[in-house]
């Protein structure tokens, strides 16, 4: 898995899935994050340029198929993630349009607002491309 680039730790993935599927458990996630402090809380993005060409192709394929990163597909409000104390490393954006035809398609797809809500209109959308410091 490390060959793909920065990976989301399993416990952080658990916390995000919990917030998505059982929002009433936010206090549990907050308590867990308080016992396992990490870097600055919130959603941060890795750097496309630091990824291997294999990982860039893998992400382009995913983004063309799904339009959003796996974390963005959860449709969690970044303020909620920050308030729990979680540090989440999401995918950085591909280069701006003009570098290749695929990059243009993928960059447009990842910037679409909002991510699918699966019928849940109470979830806020993800703020693409910027870390929320507080």
mmCIF file with all atom_site columns, C-alpha atoms in Angstrom, residues 1-126:
data_model
loop_
_atom_site.group_PDB
_atom_site.id
_atom_site.type_symbol
_atom_site.label_atom_id
_atom_site.label_alt_id
_atom_site.label_comp_id
_atom_site.label_asym_id
_atom_site.label_entity_id
_atom_site.label_seq_id
_atom_site.pdbx_PDB_ins_code
_atom_site.Cartn_x
_atom_site.Cartn_y
_atom_site.Cartn_z
_atom_site.occupancy
_atom_site.B_iso_or_equiv
_atom_site.pdbx_formal_charge
_atom_site.auth_seq_id
_atom_site.auth_comp_id
_atom_site.auth_asym_id
_atom_site.auth_atom_id
_atom_site.pdbx_PDB_model_num
ATOM 1   C CA . UNK A 1 1   ? 0.000   0.000  0.000   1.00 0.00 ? 1   UNK A CA 1
ATOM 2   C CA . UNK A 1 2   ? 2.842   2.401  0.705   1.00 0.00 ? 2   UNK A CA 1
ATOM 3   C CA . UNK A 1 3   ? 3.686   2.317  -2.998  1.00 0.00 ? 3   UNK A CA 1
ATOM 4   C CA . UNK A 1 4   ? 0.550   4.354  -3.719  1.00 0.00 ? 4   UNK A CA 1
ATOM 5   C CA . UNK A 1 5   ? 1.691   7.371  -1.728  1.00 0.00 ? 5   UNK A CA 1
ATOM 6   C CA . UNK A 1 6   ? 0.449   8.761  1.579   1.00 0.00 ? 6   UNK A CA 1
ATOM 7   C CA . UNK A 1 7   ? -2.103  6.419  3.071   1.00 0.00 ? 7   UNK A CA 1
ATOM 8   C CA . UNK A 1 8   ? -4.972  7.203  5.400   1.00 0.00 ? 8   UNK A CA 1
ATOM 9   C CA . UNK A 1 9   ? -4.383  5.374  8.697   1.00 0.00 ? 9   UNK A CA 1
ATOM 10  C CA . UNK A 1 10  ? -6.989  2.724  9.451   1.00 0.00 ? 10  UNK A CA 1
ATOM 11  C CA . UNK A 1 11  ? -8.053  4.386  12.693  1.00 0.00 ? 11  UNK A CA 1
ATOM 12  C CA . UNK A 1 12  ? -8.630  7.700  10.919  1.00 0.00 ? 12  UNK A CA 1
ATOM 13  C CA . UNK A 1 13  ? -10.635 5.877  8.248   1.00 0.00 ? 13  UNK A CA 1
ATOM 14  C CA . UNK A 1 14  ? -12.701 4.269  11.038  1.00 0.00 ? 14  UNK A CA 1
ATOM 15  C CA . UNK A 1 15  ? -13.362 7.702  12.559  1.00 0.00 ? 15  UNK A CA 1
ATOM 16  C CA . UNK A 1 16  ? -14.444 9.174  9.199   1.00 0.00 ? 16  UNK A CA 1
ATOM 17  C CA . UNK A 1 17  ? -16.741 6.240  8.443   1.00 0.00 ? 17  UNK A CA 1
ATOM 18  C CA . UNK A 1 18  ? -18.218 6.554  11.938  1.00 0.00 ? 18  UNK A CA 1
ATOM 19  C CA . UNK A 1 19  ? -18.917 10.269 11.417  1.00 0.00 ? 19  UNK A CA 1
ATOM 20  C CA . UNK A 1 20  ? -20.517 9.461  8.066   1.00 0.00 ? 20  UNK A CA 1
ATOM 21  C CA . UNK A 1 21  ? -22.674 6.505  9.102   1.00 0.00 ? 21  UNK A CA 1
ATOM 22  C CA . UNK A 1 22  ? -23.416 7.369  12.737  1.00 0.00 ? 22  UNK A CA 1
ATOM 23  C CA . UNK A 1 23  ? -23.193 11.144 13.271  1.00 0.00 ? 23  UNK A CA 1
ATOM 24  C CA . UNK A 1 24  ? -24.621 10.675 16.767  1.00 0.00 ? 24  UNK A CA 1
ATOM 25  C CA . UNK A 1 25  ? -21.247 9.114  17.648  1.00 0.00 ? 25  UNK A CA 1
ATOM 26  C CA . UNK A 1 26  ? -19.359 12.401 17.107  1.00 0.00 ? 26  UNK A CA 1
ATOM 27  C CA . UNK A 1 27  ? -18.530 12.603 20.825  1.00 0.00 ? 27  UNK A CA 1
ATOM 28  C CA . UNK A 1 28  ? -16.980 9.117  20.663  1.00 0.00 ? 28  UNK A CA 1
ATOM 29  C CA . UNK A 1 29  ? -14.791 10.158 17.712  1.00 0.00 ? 29  UNK A CA 1
ATOM 30  C CA . UNK A 1 30  ? -13.877 13.392 19.505  1.00 0.00 ? 30  UNK A CA 1
ATOM 31  C CA . UNK A 1 31  ? -12.882 11.437 22.641  1.00 0.00 ? 31  UNK A CA 1
ATOM 32  C CA . UNK A 1 32  ? -10.838 8.963  20.593  1.00 0.00 ? 32  UNK A CA 1
ATOM 33  C CA . UNK A 1 33  ? -9.060  11.773 18.706  1.00 0.00 ? 33  UNK A CA 1
ATOM 34  C CA . UNK A 1 34  ? -8.312  13.483 22.023  1.00 0.00 ? 34  UNK A CA 1
ATOM 35  C CA . UNK A 1 35  ? -6.569  10.323 23.239  1.00 0.00 ? 35  UNK A CA 1
ATOM 36  C CA . UNK A 1 36  ? -4.620  10.011 19.954  1.00 0.00 ? 36  UNK A CA 1
ATOM 37  C CA . UNK A 1 37  ? -3.523  13.532 19.085  1.00 0.00 ? 37  UNK A CA 1
ATOM 38  C CA . UNK A 1 38  ? -1.906  13.989 15.695  1.00 0.00 ? 38  UNK A CA 1
ATOM 39  C CA . UNK A 1 39  ? -0.762  16.942 13.655  1.00 0.00 ? 39  UNK A CA 1
ATOM 40  C CA . UNK A 1 40  ? -2.935  20.017 13.236  1.00 0.00 ? 40  UNK A CA 1
ATOM 41  C CA . UNK A 1 41  ? -6.563  18.869 13.046  1.00 0.00 ? 41  UNK A CA 1
ATOM 42  C CA . UNK A 1 42  ? -8.582  19.287 9.886   1.00 0.00 ? 42  UNK A CA 1
ATOM 43  C CA . UNK A 1 43  ? -8.482  18.211 6.272   1.00 0.00 ? 43  UNK A CA 1
ATOM 44  C CA . UNK A 1 44  ? -5.138  18.706 4.552   1.00 0.00 ? 44  UNK A CA 1
ATOM 45  C CA . UNK A 1 45  ? -4.046  17.754 1.045   1.00 0.00 ? 45  UNK A CA 1
ATOM 46  C CA . UNK A 1 46  ? -1.003  15.906 -0.229  1.00 0.00 ? 46  UNK A CA 1
ATOM 47  C CA . UNK A 1 47  ? 0.941   17.201 -3.222  1.00 0.00 ? 47  UNK A CA 1
ATOM 48  C CA . UNK A 1 48  ? 0.262   15.787 -6.673  1.00 0.00 ? 48  UNK A CA 1
ATOM 49  C CA . UNK A 1 49  ? 3.829   16.515 -7.792  1.00 0.00 ? 49  UNK A CA 1
ATOM 50  C CA . UNK A 1 50  ? 5.256   14.288 -5.044  1.00 0.00 ? 50  UNK A CA 1
ATOM 51  C CA . UNK A 1 51  ? 3.306   11.222 -6.180  1.00 0.00 ? 51  UNK A CA 1
ATOM 52  C CA . UNK A 1 52  ? 4.716   8.512  -8.415  1.00 0.00 ? 52  UNK A CA 1
ATOM 53  C CA . UNK A 1 53  ? 3.441   8.424  -11.989 1.00 0.00 ? 53  UNK A CA 1
ATOM 54  C CA . UNK A 1 54  ? 1.724   5.122  -11.149 1.00 0.00 ? 54  UNK A CA 1
ATOM 55  C CA . UNK A 1 55  ? -0.170  6.761  -8.266  1.00 0.00 ? 55  UNK A CA 1
ATOM 56  C CA . UNK A 1 56  ? -1.076  9.763  -10.427 1.00 0.00 ? 56  UNK A CA 1
ATOM 57  C CA . UNK A 1 57  ? -2.561  7.418  -13.064 1.00 0.00 ? 57  UNK A CA 1
ATOM 58  C CA . UNK A 1 58  ? -4.432  5.464  -10.366 1.00 0.00 ? 58  UNK A CA 1
ATOM 59  C CA . UNK A 1 59  ? -5.935  8.653  -8.956  1.00 0.00 ? 59  UNK A CA 1
ATOM 60  C CA . UNK A 1 60  ? -6.816  10.024 -12.402 1.00 0.00 ? 60  UNK A CA 1
ATOM 61  C CA . UNK A 1 61  ? -8.674  6.794  -13.147 1.00 0.00 ? 61  UNK A CA 1
ATOM 62  C CA . UNK A 1 62  ? -10.523 7.000  -9.815  1.00 0.00 ? 62  UNK A CA 1
ATOM 63  C CA . UNK A 1 63  ? -11.408 10.671 -10.294 1.00 0.00 ? 63  UNK A CA 1
ATOM 64  C CA . UNK A 1 64  ? -12.645 10.120 -13.840 1.00 0.00 ? 64  UNK A CA 1
ATOM 65  C CA . UNK A 1 65  ? -14.853 7.308  -12.569 1.00 0.00 ? 65  UNK A CA 1
ATOM 66  C CA . UNK A 1 66  ? -16.101 8.882  -9.312  1.00 0.00 ? 66  UNK A CA 1
ATOM 67  C CA . UNK A 1 67  ? -15.493 12.639 -9.665  1.00 0.00 ? 67  UNK A CA 1
ATOM 68  C CA . UNK A 1 68  ? -14.233 13.031 -6.081  1.00 0.00 ? 68  UNK A CA 1
ATOM 69  C CA . UNK A 1 69  ? -11.632 11.557 -3.767  1.00 0.00 ? 69  UNK A CA 1
ATOM 70  C CA . UNK A 1 70  ? -12.812 8.782  -1.430  1.00 0.00 ? 70  UNK A CA 1
ATOM 71  C CA . UNK A 1 71  ? -12.801 11.222 1.499   1.00 0.00 ? 71  UNK A CA 1
ATOM 72  C CA . UNK A 1 72  ? -14.807 13.810 -0.440  1.00 0.00 ? 72  UNK A CA 1
ATOM 73  C CA . UNK A 1 73  ? -17.386 11.146 -1.289  1.00 0.00 ? 73  UNK A CA 1
ATOM 74  C CA . UNK A 1 74  ? -18.170 10.900 2.428   1.00 0.00 ? 74  UNK A CA 1
ATOM 75  C CA . UNK A 1 75  ? -19.543 14.478 2.215   1.00 0.00 ? 75  UNK A CA 1
ATOM 76  C CA . UNK A 1 76  ? -18.400 15.381 5.716   1.00 0.00 ? 76  UNK A CA 1
ATOM 77  C CA . UNK A 1 77  ? -18.273 19.020 6.751   1.00 0.00 ? 77  UNK A CA 1
ATOM 78  C CA . UNK A 1 78  ? -14.627 20.004 7.184   1.00 0.00 ? 78  UNK A CA 1
ATOM 79  C CA . UNK A 1 79  ? -15.557 22.035 10.266  1.00 0.00 ? 79  UNK A CA 1
ATOM 80  C CA . UNK A 1 80  ? -16.913 18.864 11.857  1.00 0.00 ? 80  UNK A CA 1
ATOM 81  C CA . UNK A 1 81  ? -13.709 16.975 11.064  1.00 0.00 ? 81  UNK A CA 1
ATOM 82  C CA . UNK A 1 82  ? -11.641 19.821 12.503  1.00 0.00 ? 82  UNK A CA 1
ATOM 83  C CA . UNK A 1 83  ? -13.801 20.033 15.641  1.00 0.00 ? 83  UNK A CA 1
ATOM 84  C CA . UNK A 1 84  ? -13.221 16.354 16.403  1.00 0.00 ? 84  UNK A CA 1
ATOM 85  C CA . UNK A 1 85  ? -9.452  16.838 16.370  1.00 0.00 ? 85  UNK A CA 1
ATOM 86  C CA . UNK A 1 86  ? -8.875  14.457 13.460  1.00 0.00 ? 86  UNK A CA 1
ATOM 87  C CA . UNK A 1 87  ? -5.972  15.027 11.081  1.00 0.00 ? 87  UNK A CA 1
ATOM 88  C CA . UNK A 1 88  ? -7.049  13.869 7.613   1.00 0.00 ? 88  UNK A CA 1
ATOM 89  C CA . UNK A 1 89  ? -4.768  13.799 4.582   1.00 0.00 ? 89  UNK A CA 1
ATOM 90  C CA . UNK A 1 90  ? -6.908  13.939 1.455   1.00 0.00 ? 90  UNK A CA 1
ATOM 91  C CA . UNK A 1 91  ? -5.789  13.848 -2.162  1.00 0.00 ? 91  UNK A CA 1
ATOM 92  C CA . UNK A 1 92  ? -4.242  16.972 -3.601  1.00 0.00 ? 92  UNK A CA 1
ATOM 93  C CA . UNK A 1 93  ? -5.518  18.271 -6.917  1.00 0.00 ? 93  UNK A CA 1
ATOM 94  C CA . UNK A 1 94  ? -4.021  17.311 -10.269 1.00 0.00 ? 94  UNK A CA 1
ATOM 95  C CA . UNK A 1 95  ? -2.194  20.066 -12.177 1.00 0.00 ? 95  UNK A CA 1
ATOM 96  C CA . UNK A 1 96  ? -4.285  22.853 -13.639 1.00 0.00 ? 96  UNK A CA 1
ATOM 97  C CA . UNK A 1 97  ? -5.923  22.243 -17.031 1.00 0.00 ? 97  UNK A CA 1
ATOM 98  C CA . UNK A 1 98  ? -3.644  22.524 -20.027 1.00 0.00 ? 98  UNK A CA 1
ATOM 99  C CA . UNK A 1 99  ? -0.971  20.023 -19.032 1.00 0.00 ? 99  UNK A CA 1
ATOM 100 C CA . UNK A 1 100 ? -2.777  17.044 -20.583 1.00 0.00 ? 100 UNK A CA 1
ATOM 101 C CA . UNK A 1 101 ? -6.301  16.268 -21.732 1.00 0.00 ? 101 UNK A CA 1
ATOM 102 C CA . UNK A 1 102 ? -6.778  13.876 -18.804 1.00 0.00 ? 102 UNK A CA 1
ATOM 103 C CA . UNK A 1 103 ? -5.688  16.465 -16.251 1.00 0.00 ? 103 UNK A CA 1
ATOM 104 C CA . UNK A 1 104 ? -8.271  18.928 -17.541 1.00 0.00 ? 104 UNK A CA 1
ATOM 105 C CA . UNK A 1 105 ? -11.060 16.355 -17.247 1.00 0.00 ? 105 UNK A CA 1
ATOM 106 C CA . UNK A 1 106 ? -9.954  15.234 -13.789 1.00 0.00 ? 106 UNK A CA 1
ATOM 107 C CA . UNK A 1 107 ? -9.409  18.747 -12.411 1.00 0.00 ? 107 UNK A CA 1
ATOM 108 C CA . UNK A 1 108 ? -12.902 19.743 -13.536 1.00 0.00 ? 108 UNK A CA 1
ATOM 109 C CA . UNK A 1 109 ? -14.380 16.563 -12.050 1.00 0.00 ? 109 UNK A CA 1
ATOM 110 C CA . UNK A 1 110 ? -12.747 16.948 -8.638  1.00 0.00 ? 110 UNK A CA 1
ATOM 111 C CA . UNK A 1 111 ? -13.920 20.552 -8.323  1.00 0.00 ? 111 UNK A CA 1
ATOM 112 C CA . UNK A 1 112 ? -17.582 19.769 -8.909  1.00 0.00 ? 112 UNK A CA 1
ATOM 113 C CA . UNK A 1 113 ? -19.753 20.783 -5.979  1.00 0.00 ? 113 UNK A CA 1
ATOM 114 C CA . UNK A 1 114 ? -21.169 19.069 -3.986  1.00 0.00 ? 114 UNK A CA 1
ATOM 115 C CA . UNK A 1 115 ? -20.062 15.472 -3.574  1.00 0.00 ? 115 UNK A CA 1
ATOM 116 C CA . UNK A 1 116 ? -22.930 12.954 -3.738  1.00 0.00 ? 116 UNK A CA 1
ATOM 117 C CA . UNK A 1 117 ? -25.097 13.023 -0.636  1.00 0.00 ? 117 UNK A CA 1
ATOM 118 C CA . UNK A 1 118 ? -26.839 9.632  -1.018  1.00 0.00 ? 118 UNK A CA 1
ATOM 119 C CA . UNK A 1 119 ? -30.134 11.348 -0.311  1.00 0.00 ? 119 UNK A CA 1
ATOM 120 C CA . UNK A 1 120 ? -28.864 12.980 2.900   1.00 0.00 ? 120 UNK A CA 1
ATOM 121 C CA . UNK A 1 121 ? -29.399 16.710 2.588   1.00 0.00 ? 121 UNK A CA 1
ATOM 122 C CA . UNK A 1 122 ? -28.112 17.461 6.094   1.00 0.00 ? 122 UNK A CA 1
ATOM 123 C CA . UNK A 1 123 ? -24.430 16.827 5.309   1.00 0.00 ? 123 UNK A CA 1
ATOM 124 C CA . UNK A 1 124 ? -22.354 19.811 4.268   1.00 0.00 ? 124 UNK A CA 1
ATOM 125 C CA . UNK A 1 125 ? -20.033 19.684 1.297   1.00 0.00 ? 125 UNK A CA 1
ATOM 126 C CA . UNK A 1 126 ? -16.285 19.475 1.347   1.00 0.00 ? 126 UNK A CA 1
#
